[in-house]
XYZ file of C-alpha atoms in Angstrom:
630
model
C -25.630 -0.718 34.151
C -23.175 0.256 31.430
C -20.798 3.019 32.507
C -20.441 6.247 30.535
C -17.118 6.621 28.732
C -15.241 9.912 28.922
C -12.481 10.799 26.482
C -9.664 13.102 27.603
C -7.693 14.343 24.602
C -4.462 16.319 24.513
C -4.093 19.175 22.030
C -0.437 19.638 21.014
C 0.940 16.803 18.826
C -2.317 14.897 19.358
C -5.324 16.898 18.194
C -2.887 18.856 16.023
C 0.222 17.564 14.299
C 2.561 20.067 15.981
C 3.409 21.839 19.224
C 1.560 25.155 19.049
C 4.267 27.191 20.795
C 6.811 25.978 18.226
C 4.599 27.396 15.472
C 4.009 30.592 17.445
C 7.791 30.990 17.684
C 8.071 30.825 13.891
C 5.555 33.675 13.679
C 6.721 35.910 16.545
C 10.438 35.540 15.797
C 10.267 35.869 12.006
C 12.301 39.098 12.061
C 14.704 37.961 14.790
C 18.261 37.382 13.534
C 18.642 34.468 16.006
C 15.322 32.956 14.950
C 16.582 29.466 14.054
C 18.529 29.088 17.288
C 15.584 30.318 19.376
C 13.093 27.986 17.666
C 15.425 25.016 18.171
C 15.805 25.909 21.841
C 12.018 26.076 22.274
C 11.611 22.632 20.661
C 14.270 21.187 22.967
C 12.549 22.605 26.044
C 9.198 21.281 24.779
C 10.588 17.732 24.411
C 12.178 17.880 27.868
C 8.837 18.869 29.382
C 6.877 16.249 27.405
C 9.199 13.425 28.450
C 9.348 14.524 32.095
C 12.964 15.713 31.962
C 12.078 19.086 33.526
C 8.985 20.281 35.364
C 6.150 21.507 33.197
C 6.010 24.974 34.807
C 9.726 25.471 34.190
C 9.252 24.374 30.574
C 6.384 26.812 30.087
C 8.153 29.811 31.627
C 11.325 29.295 29.626
C 9.453 28.978 26.334
C 7.333 32.106 26.860
C 10.454 34.095 27.724
C 12.009 33.126 24.395
C 8.806 33.623 22.342
C 8.536 37.437 22.492
C 5.007 37.001 21.114
C 2.111 39.425 20.911
C -1.657 38.977 20.910
C -1.617 40.095 17.257
C 0.277 36.884 16.373
C -2.573 34.644 17.486
C -4.916 34.936 14.457
C -2.113 33.715 12.177
C -1.342 30.940 14.667
C -4.990 29.804 14.686
C -5.048 29.856 10.889
C -1.916 27.715 10.649
C -2.969 25.237 13.330
C -6.408 24.824 11.741
C -4.625 23.414 8.692
C -2.539 21.102 10.872
C -5.271 19.188 12.676
C -4.226 15.523 12.750
C -5.690 13.667 9.725
C -7.346 10.969 11.821
C -9.200 13.656 13.819
C -10.263 15.415 10.626
C -11.820 12.259 9.213
C -13.562 11.261 12.464
C -15.656 14.376 13.124
C -18.725 12.138 13.308
C -17.320 10.560 16.481
C -16.520 14.013 17.892
C -20.020 15.295 17.312
C -21.727 12.147 18.556
C -19.768 12.105 21.834
C -19.229 15.849 22.301
C -20.747 15.710 25.792
C -18.137 13.138 26.815
C -15.058 14.608 25.107
C -12.725 16.973 26.923
C -9.638 18.736 25.636
C -7.233 18.944 28.568
C -4.039 20.695 27.564
C -1.075 22.475 29.040
C -1.352 24.770 26.036
C -3.501 27.898 25.891
C -7.221 28.439 25.469
C -6.448 31.586 23.481
C -5.731 29.484 20.369
C -7.142 26.047 21.276
C -10.833 26.976 21.528
C -11.151 28.554 18.024
C -9.646 25.418 16.473
C -11.449 22.608 18.312
C -14.851 24.357 18.138
C -14.742 24.044 14.335
C -14.682 20.256 14.651
C -17.564 20.113 17.132
C -15.896 20.174 20.560
C -17.650 22.350 23.122
C -15.672 25.384 24.279
C -16.811 24.662 27.844
C -15.064 21.293 27.585
C -11.679 22.864 26.903
C -9.368 23.079 29.914
C -6.074 24.845 29.280
C -3.858 27.721 30.381
C -4.426 31.367 29.503
C -1.892 33.992 28.445
C -1.326 37.227 30.344
C -0.707 40.389 28.287
C 0.662 43.860 28.983
C -1.074 47.013 27.781
C 0.586 46.663 24.344
C -0.673 43.109 23.891
C 2.696 41.484 24.493
C 2.513 38.012 26.024
C 4.334 38.390 29.335
C 3.295 35.234 31.137
C 0.387 33.020 32.076
C -2.180 32.675 34.829
C -0.189 30.884 37.510
C -3.369 30.207 39.499
C -4.597 27.914 36.738
C -4.289 24.271 37.828
C -2.804 23.342 34.448
C 0.106 25.766 34.779
C 1.741 23.716 37.520
C 3.166 20.273 38.018
C 0.620 17.417 38.015
C -1.861 19.887 36.599
C -3.721 17.421 34.413
C -4.476 14.889 37.189
C -5.709 17.726 39.413
C -7.919 19.051 36.584
C -9.464 15.630 35.914
C -10.057 15.088 39.618
C -11.902 18.413 39.804
C -14.251 17.369 36.962
C -15.592 14.452 39.049
C -16.354 12.327 35.993
C -18.628 9.436 36.916
C -17.652 6.694 34.470
C -14.710 5.175 32.632
C -12.008 7.686 31.677
C -9.743 7.120 28.667
C -6.776 9.398 27.997
C -5.331 9.983 24.528
C -2.104 11.976 24.363
C 1.568 11.973 23.460
C 3.309 13.327 26.583
C 4.284 12.575 30.145
C 1.635 14.943 31.526
C -1.036 12.792 29.832
C 0.377 9.636 31.398
C 0.266 11.325 34.811
C -3.555 11.117 34.733
C -3.409 7.310 34.557
C -0.533 7.193 37.032
C -2.683 9.112 39.542
C -5.396 6.454 39.207
C -7.824 8.830 37.501
C -8.051 7.058 34.134
C -9.079 3.578 33.095
C -6.472 3.461 30.318
C -3.824 5.699 28.759
C -3.268 5.538 25.005
C 0.040 6.900 23.680
C -0.863 8.762 20.481
C 1.893 8.313 17.874
C 0.384 9.652 14.668
C 2.614 12.730 14.875
C 5.411 12.007 17.330
C 6.708 8.831 18.925
C 8.163 9.142 22.415
C 9.595 5.783 23.459
C 9.634 6.718 27.148
C 5.900 7.480 27.033
C 5.136 4.318 25.055
C 6.780 2.243 27.750
C 4.254 3.610 30.259
C 1.145 3.389 28.057
C -1.570 0.736 28.130
C -1.829 0.880 24.334
C -0.236 2.608 21.380
C -2.665 4.552 19.192
C -1.014 5.353 15.840
C -4.229 7.165 14.903
C -7.635 8.075 16.290
C -9.012 5.221 14.153
C -6.998 2.716 16.191
C -8.252 4.226 19.444
C -11.870 4.053 18.254
C -11.336 0.517 16.963
C -10.201 -0.707 20.387
C -13.179 1.103 21.947
C -15.523 -0.496 19.373
C -16.789 2.932 18.370
C -17.810 4.192 14.952
C -14.899 5.469 12.893
C -14.075 6.729 9.415
C -11.983 3.665 8.566
C -13.528 0.261 9.105
C -10.122 -1.169 9.880
C -7.211 0.885 11.240
C -4.603 1.107 8.494
C -1.751 0.525 10.918
C -3.157 -2.964 11.532
C -2.731 -3.827 7.849
C 0.643 -5.499 7.446
C 2.152 -5.657 3.970
C 5.007 -7.996 3.054
C 6.891 -7.050 -0.123
C 9.394 -9.502 -1.595
C 11.989 -9.475 -4.396
C 13.226 -5.875 -4.208
C 9.960 -4.258 -5.176
C 10.467 -0.600 -6.090
C 10.679 1.859 -3.195
C 7.752 3.811 -4.652
C 5.420 0.945 -3.732
C 6.815 0.802 -0.212
C 6.288 4.530 0.296
C 2.808 4.405 -1.283
C 1.650 1.728 1.168
C 3.319 3.392 4.148
C 1.687 6.694 3.264
C -1.642 4.877 3.396
C -0.752 3.867 6.944
C 0.167 0.211 6.392
C 2.981 -1.522 8.245
C 5.381 -2.547 5.478
C 7.986 -5.276 5.796
C 10.484 -5.671 2.967
C 12.426 -8.803 1.982
C 15.086 -8.531 -0.752
C 14.592 -11.896 -2.470
C 11.989 -14.575 -3.080
C 11.045 -17.173 -0.474
C 10.634 -20.930 -0.548
C 7.153 -22.354 -0.020
C 7.858 -23.187 3.636
C 9.418 -19.775 4.317
C 6.501 -17.935 2.748
C 3.897 -20.109 4.481
C 5.402 -19.057 7.807
C 5.938 -15.380 6.882
C 2.427 -14.811 5.535
C 0.496 -15.877 8.653
C -0.328 -12.361 9.881
C 0.041 -10.516 6.559
C -2.881 -8.654 4.962
C -1.154 -7.616 1.719
C 1.484 -9.687 -0.082
C 3.604 -8.192 -2.865
C 5.713 -10.408 -5.133
C 7.350 -10.461 -8.523
C 7.994 -13.520 -10.678
C 10.256 -15.700 -8.508
C 7.972 -16.251 -5.529
C 5.451 -19.078 -5.898
C 2.217 -18.619 -3.967
C 0.825 -22.123 -3.544
C -2.296 -23.567 -1.952
C -0.218 -24.385 1.147
C 0.900 -20.759 1.444
C -2.675 -19.505 1.103
C -3.974 -21.981 3.679
C -1.554 -20.456 6.203
C -2.585 -16.880 5.350
C -5.167 -16.166 8.029
C -5.505 -12.407 7.397
C -4.582 -12.070 3.725
C -6.855 -9.703 1.788
C -4.921 -9.166 -1.422
C -1.861 -10.215 -3.417
C -0.074 -7.802 -5.714
C 1.955 -9.272 -8.574
C 4.398 -6.468 -9.397
C 4.802 -7.780 -12.946
C 2.582 -8.866 -15.826
C 2.312 -12.592 -15.181
C 0.329 -14.272 -12.420
C 1.020 -17.941 -13.159
C 3.238 -18.034 -10.047
C 0.070 -17.640 -7.963
C -2.548 -20.345 -7.450
C -5.399 -18.087 -8.531
C -8.129 -20.650 -7.878
C -6.898 -21.268 -4.326
C -6.761 -17.501 -3.812
C -10.368 -17.201 -4.977
C -11.512 -19.907 -2.588
C -9.690 -18.098 0.214
C -11.338 -14.769 -0.699
C -8.025 -13.159 -1.667
C -8.099 -10.666 -4.554
C -5.075 -10.678 -6.878
C -3.912 -7.659 -8.879
C -1.081 -7.345 -11.397
C 0.374 -4.724 -13.737
C -0.759 -5.771 -17.214
C 0.420 -2.620 -18.997
C 3.130 -1.042 -16.884
C 6.243 -2.725 -18.302
C 5.166 -3.649 -21.844
C 7.282 -0.926 -23.438
C 10.399 -2.052 -21.557
C 9.985 -5.657 -22.720
C 9.316 -4.580 -26.296
C 12.402 -2.350 -26.457
C 14.604 -5.172 -25.159
C 13.168 -7.630 -27.695
C 13.750 -5.214 -30.568
C 17.303 -4.434 -29.419
C 18.144 -8.131 -29.144
C 16.736 -8.888 -32.585
C 19.135 -6.334 -34.085
C 22.086 -7.522 -31.979
C 21.575 -11.174 -32.901
C 20.982 -10.514 -36.591
C 24.327 -8.685 -36.650
C 26.055 -11.464 -34.639
C 27.161 -8.787 -32.192
C 27.230 -10.816 -28.949
C 30.158 -12.874 -30.281
C 31.928 -9.837 -31.706
C 31.604 -7.936 -28.407
C 33.024 -10.888 -26.465
C 35.948 -11.114 -28.877
C 36.719 -7.420 -28.445
C 36.925 -7.882 -24.660
C 39.404 -10.701 -25.331
C 41.548 -8.434 -27.530
C 40.401 -9.965 -30.847
C 39.649 -7.621 -33.761
C 37.250 -9.469 -36.069
C 35.934 -6.965 -38.574
C 33.746 -9.003 -40.922
C 30.269 -8.882 -42.498
C 29.988 -12.647 -42.364
C 26.847 -13.693 -40.473
C 25.614 -10.092 -40.131
C 22.251 -9.077 -41.573
C 19.923 -6.083 -41.624
C 16.504 -6.543 -40.069
C 14.834 -4.539 -42.832
C 12.804 -6.811 -45.071
C 13.055 -9.786 -42.699
C 9.949 -11.500 -41.336
C 9.270 -11.351 -37.621
C 6.977 -14.080 -36.284
C 5.341 -13.185 -32.983
C 3.840 -15.993 -30.907
C 1.239 -14.436 -28.627
C -0.312 -11.225 -29.941
C -1.250 -9.641 -26.619
C -0.159 -6.355 -25.065
C 3.558 -6.963 -25.601
C 3.328 -8.867 -28.872
C 1.124 -6.287 -30.549
C 3.323 -3.390 -29.424
C 6.434 -5.186 -30.693
C 4.576 -5.651 -33.960
C 4.160 -1.883 -34.405
C 7.775 -0.998 -33.568
C 9.244 -3.803 -35.684
C 7.189 -2.725 -38.683
C 8.384 0.851 -38.203
C 12.004 -0.239 -38.819
C 11.096 -2.156 -41.957
C 10.314 -5.686 -40.785
C 7.432 -7.726 -42.118
C 5.316 -8.949 -39.201
C 3.158 -12.015 -38.800
C 1.698 -13.512 -35.658
C -0.006 -16.557 -34.192
C -2.473 -16.477 -31.301
C -5.038 -18.976 -30.048
C -7.619 -16.180 -29.969
C -8.694 -14.335 -33.093
C -7.091 -10.875 -32.956
C -6.979 -7.990 -35.389
C -3.454 -7.241 -36.569
C -2.082 -3.741 -36.138
C -0.671 -1.963 -39.180
C 0.237 -4.508 -41.855
C 0.723 -7.469 -39.483
C -0.788 -10.704 -40.793
C -2.157 -13.620 -38.759
C -0.943 -17.183 -39.336
C -3.484 -19.986 -39.223
C -1.124 -22.407 -37.495
C 1.982 -22.268 -35.342
C 3.862 -24.380 -37.900
C 3.065 -21.816 -40.609
C 4.621 -19.054 -38.523
C 7.699 -21.077 -37.546
C 8.475 -22.221 -41.091
C 8.257 -18.746 -42.659
C 9.837 -16.399 -40.081
C 13.433 -15.153 -39.973
C 12.938 -14.148 -36.340
C 10.661 -15.880 -33.820
C 9.756 -14.018 -30.628
C 7.565 -15.562 -27.921
C 5.161 -13.451 -25.842
C 2.635 -15.855 -24.335
C 1.361 -16.052 -20.771
C 2.169 -18.690 -18.190
C -0.986 -20.815 -18.379
C -0.398 -24.545 -18.095
C -1.465 -25.160 -21.710
C 1.599 -23.236 -22.887
C 4.087 -25.398 -21.006
C 6.890 -26.669 -23.282
C 5.099 -25.350 -26.368
C 8.471 -24.926 -28.123
C 10.532 -28.122 -28.174
C 12.500 -30.352 -30.563
C 9.624 -30.631 -33.038
C 8.993 -26.882 -33.197
C 12.677 -25.984 -33.540
C 12.873 -28.456 -36.389
C 10.044 -26.617 -38.185
C 11.882 -23.284 -38.112
C 13.840 -21.811 -41.031
C 17.566 -22.408 -41.121
C 19.432 -19.440 -39.635
C 16.487 -18.311 -37.510
C 16.874 -15.890 -34.609
C 14.963 -17.037 -31.542
C 13.790 -14.784 -28.659
C 12.080 -15.805 -25.407
C 11.112 -13.003 -23.037
C 7.895 -14.655 -21.827
C 8.038 -17.599 -19.376
C 10.769 -20.061 -18.526
C 8.691 -23.222 -18.855
C 7.555 -22.394 -22.401
C 10.785 -23.556 -24.074
C 12.689 -26.850 -23.857
C 16.163 -25.505 -23.023
C 17.969 -28.706 -24.001
C 16.307 -28.679 -27.427
C 17.248 -25.013 -27.858
C 20.878 -25.826 -27.058
C 20.855 -28.642 -29.595
C 19.736 -26.356 -32.421
C 22.141 -23.568 -31.483
C 25.001 -26.090 -31.487
C 24.084 -27.577 -34.895
C 23.804 -24.118 -36.472
C 20.118 -24.149 -37.354
C 19.557 -21.288 -34.931
C 21.681 -18.287 -35.928
C 21.288 -16.595 -32.542
C 19.130 -16.754 -29.436
C 18.139 -14.556 -26.536
C 16.647 -15.943 -23.336
C 15.523 -13.790 -20.419
C 13.449 -16.390 -18.541
C 14.376 -19.885 -17.384
C 12.611 -22.993 -16.033
C 14.568 -22.603 -12.800
C 15.760 -19.200 -11.615
C 17.792 -18.189 -8.537
C 15.732 -16.866 -5.622
C 18.010 -13.836 -5.305
C 21.126 -12.201 -6.694
C 23.139 -14.057 -4.065
C 22.230 -17.476 -5.459
C 24.186 -18.994 -8.391
C 22.783 -19.296 -11.931
C 23.275 -22.403 -14.031
C 22.008 -23.216 -17.516
C 22.971 -25.473 -20.465
C 22.895 -22.296 -22.587
C 25.878 -20.721 -20.862
C 28.839 -20.102 -23.166
C 27.009 -20.812 -26.450
C 27.804 -18.787 -29.560
C 25.722 -15.700 -30.456
C 23.521 -16.251 -27.411
C 22.259 -13.530 -25.079
C 21.321 -14.605 -21.562
C 19.753 -12.007 -19.269
C 18.542 -12.387 -15.641
C 14.781 -11.920 -16.151
C 15.116 -8.175 -16.723
C 12.686 -7.721 -19.611
C 10.515 -5.385 -17.545
C 13.286 -4.155 -15.274
C 13.699 -0.525 -16.213
C 13.306 2.321 -13.745
C 10.380 3.661 -15.740
C 8.567 0.311 -15.730
C 9.198 -0.351 -12.067
C 7.995 3.138 -11.131
C 4.810 2.571 -13.131
C 4.236 -0.816 -11.496
C 4.991 0.618 -8.048
C 2.196 3.123 -8.579
C -0.367 0.950 -10.366
C -0.447 -2.211 -8.228
C -0.620 -0.514 -4.788
C -3.325 1.841 -6.055
C -5.513 -1.136 -7.017
C -4.906 -2.905 -3.701
C -5.671 0.257 -1.713
C -8.824 0.875 -3.749
C -9.972 -2.695 -3.082
C -9.351 -2.473 0.668
C -10.898 1.002 0.990
C -13.932 0.645 -1.301
C -14.293 -3.000 -2.341
C -13.723 -2.183 -6.039
C -12.111 -5.077 -7.906
C -11.290 -3.323 -11.183
C -8.361 -5.097 -12.905
C -8.349 -8.028 -10.465
C -7.236 -11.169 -12.286
C -9.225 -13.641 -10.154
C -12.245 -11.724 -8.778
C -15.353 -10.603 -10.649
C -14.570 -7.052 -11.750
C -16.806 -4.399 -10.173
C -16.164 -0.652 -10.119
C -18.025 0.790 -7.154
C -19.192 4.336 -6.403
C -17.710 6.183 -3.442
C -19.227 5.337 -0.075
C -21.170 8.264 1.382
C -23.331 8.370 4.518
C -23.608 4.578 4.543
C -21.878 1.380 5.559
C -20.804 -1.168 2.961
C -21.168 -4.918 3.510
C -18.778 -6.984 1.380
C -19.751 -10.639 1.066
C -17.537 -13.127 -0.804
C -19.105 -16.553 -1.200
C -19.035 -19.747 -3.199
C -20.938 -19.348 -6.447
C -24.022 -21.288 -5.388
C -27.717 -20.604 -6.061
C -29.662 -18.678 -3.450
C -26.898 -16.791 -1.651
C -28.128 -13.342 -2.697
C -31.630 -14.239 -1.514
C -30.189 -15.430 1.812
C -28.311 -12.130 2.219
C -31.418 -10.078 1.552
C -33.515 -12.255 3.880
C -31.041 -11.542 6.700
C -31.167 -7.822 5.985
C -34.975 -7.885 5.908
C -35.091 -9.820 9.173
C -33.129 -7.003 10.839
C -35.203 -4.275 9.187
C -32.310 -2.908 7.119
C -33.016 -0.772 4.071
C -30.680 -1.312 1.113
C -29.235 1.851 -0.413
C -27.455 0.045 -3.236
C -26.498 -3.507 -4.109
C -24.039 -4.971 -6.588
C -23.480 -8.611 -7.573
C -21.057 -10.267 -9.927
C -19.916 -13.879 -10.156
C -17.404 -16.074 -11.918
C -17.167 -19.868 -12.055
C -15.962 -20.173 -8.467
C -17.060 -17.209 -6.357
C -19.795 -14.635 -6.037
C -19.110 -11.065 -4.933
C -21.953 -9.101 -3.330
C -21.641 -5.496 -2.163
C -24.520 -3.958 -0.216
C -24.667 -0.331 0.932
C -26.948 0.208 3.925
C -27.930 2.892 6.398
C -25.454 3.397 9.251
C -27.885 2.426 11.999
C -28.183 -1.350 12.337
C -28.002 -4.108 14.904
C -24.515 -5.657 15.157
C -26.216 -9.082 15.172
C -26.776 -8.708 11.431
C -23.028 -9.155 10.864
C -23.029 -12.463 12.741
C -26.000 -13.679 10.702
C -24.403 -12.706 7.378
C -21.221 -14.563 8.280
C -23.290 -17.688 9.017
C -24.848 -17.821 5.532
C -23.971 -21.119 3.849
C -21.124 -20.761 1.374
C -19.658 -17.600 2.946
C -15.910 -17.308 2.292
C -15.225 -13.878 3.725
C -17.220 -10.953 5.050
C -16.083 -7.453 5.960
C -17.613 -4.053 6.634
C -16.509 -0.687 5.274
C -17.463 2.526 7.061
C-alpha cells in the first residue's frame, strides 16, 4: 500500500523570502537612533541560530530583547510579509490546496504573524506549529511561551515526533533546525531550500537542494506551476553576449554559463551535452555534429541577424527551435555603412593615417561629395532598405538589386540585373544574407563590371566576396576605396590574431565584424532574443523562429499543454487524436502548423489524465520531441 506523504515546511526564508523578526525590527525600531546597528545585530544573531552557531533559545531571547516591539506592530508586519511570500509558493497554491491535509508549517517563528499569512494561501491554521509571543499590559512584547516545544533546542524534532505522522515525511527549509528533523530520524528526506538564502553548511547536510518549490515538487513527481523547474534549464552563452541577456535568463531562473569567445566544433560538441539553451553570435558554427551531441537542447538564440552559422535543417530534425534578432541592430549597421561611404568618398582613411605619421596632406584630390552620387544596394532587406532611406536623405540617388521583387522606398529604383547595378553605381554596398546561393557572389567578373573609381562596402557576410579579387582591384586603382567588416575566416576571440590580404591597402577600412556592435543594438538584442526563447519554453509559441512553423499561442489557463514535434508525415495528427481518444481525454484547443521538414502540434487538455497517455504520444511514429507544459 502506498504511504501517505507529509510535507513539513519552514516559514522564515522558506515560505517567505525574509526572516520575519528582521522585518519586525525595521518596524519597531524605526524611530530608534541606533536602528541600523540594532537591525544588523538581529540579522547576525539570526544567521548564527540558523547555522547552529548558537542555541536556538539563546538566539530567540537575544533578538526579542533588541526588538522592543509591540502588539500594534504586528498588522504592519503581516501586511509586509504577505507581499514577500516566496514566488514559487505563490505560483503553486494548487499544490497547497490539494495537499492541505498533509502540509504542516513548523517554525521557530511566531503564530501571531504566521497564521494570517499562510491561511491566505490555503494552509490550515491547525497545521501551523510555532512559538507565541508574551505581552505586558501595554501590549509590549516581553518574551515568549517557554513551555512551547519549539522555543527550546531540538524543538522541531520533538514537535514532529509528537504529531505521530504515519507515512513518509519530507522537510523543506533553509536552516539547521530543519535539518535536525532528518538528523533525528524523523524525516525521509531533508531538502535545503535556497530560493531566498543559501547556507553552505546546511547544503552539506541536505539530501537535496531545492532552489524553488517547483524543484521540490518535480522530484516528488507532484503537480506544479512550472512543467520543468527553471533551475534545471542550463544556458550556455558564447562570444561576450551582452550582460542584459545573462541577467534576463538568470532572472527567469536558468543556470547561465558564460564563455567569452567562440568555440571549435569539438569544443562546442562537448560543452553542449547538458545544455538546454545555447546563445551564440556570428563566430560559432553550430553543425550537425554539435546538434547530435546536444541531448537536452531546446532552443538556440542567434544574438545577431544572420543564422547561416547554424545548421537549421539539422536543428529542425532535432526539435530545436532557433531564434535570432532580425531588427535589433539594423540601425547600427546602416549608420556604419553611411559613415564609411562618406569617409571613403573623401579618401579620409589615408589622410587620417598620414596625420598620425606627422604628414600634413591638405588636398582635394580624390575627395568627393556623396550628394548626387548613385548608391547601389545589393540585397534590399531590413538593412538595405533602411540604408536606402538615409542615403537618399543626404542627397544620394539610390538603386537596388534583390532576387525577390520588392517595392522601393522613397525614390529608390530597382535594377533588373546585378550587372546593371554594378555598372551604374558610384558606391556598391552589399546587404545579403548568408544562404549558400550567395557564396562568392562578388568576384573577379563582378568587380570588372563596376564603374572605375567605385567605392565598395561589405557589411554582410565574409564568404560573399572574393577577397583576393577585391585586393586586385584596389591595387590597380579601379576601386577608389573599400570597407570590409566581415571576412571568410575570422578569429574566434580578441586574443587570436587577424590576418587578411587587405591589410595595409590604400583607402581601405577594415573593421572586426562590428557592424551591429553598438551598446544600443546589443541591449536590444539582449532583450529580444531571450524573450523569444523564454516564451517558447514557457508557452510553446514559436513567433519569429527561423526554422520552426510560426505559431502564436494563447496563454495556458486551467489546462495542460502537450507539445508534439514530429516529422512532417501524413497521419500524425490523426494518431495523436486517436491516442487522446483512447485515454478519454477531451481537447480544449489544438493548433497545427507544418513546414517541409517538421510538424508542430499543440494540444491543450484538461488537467486530469492518465500518465500513460504521455508514453503513448512519445511512441507515435515520426515523433521528434514531446514535452508537457503545466
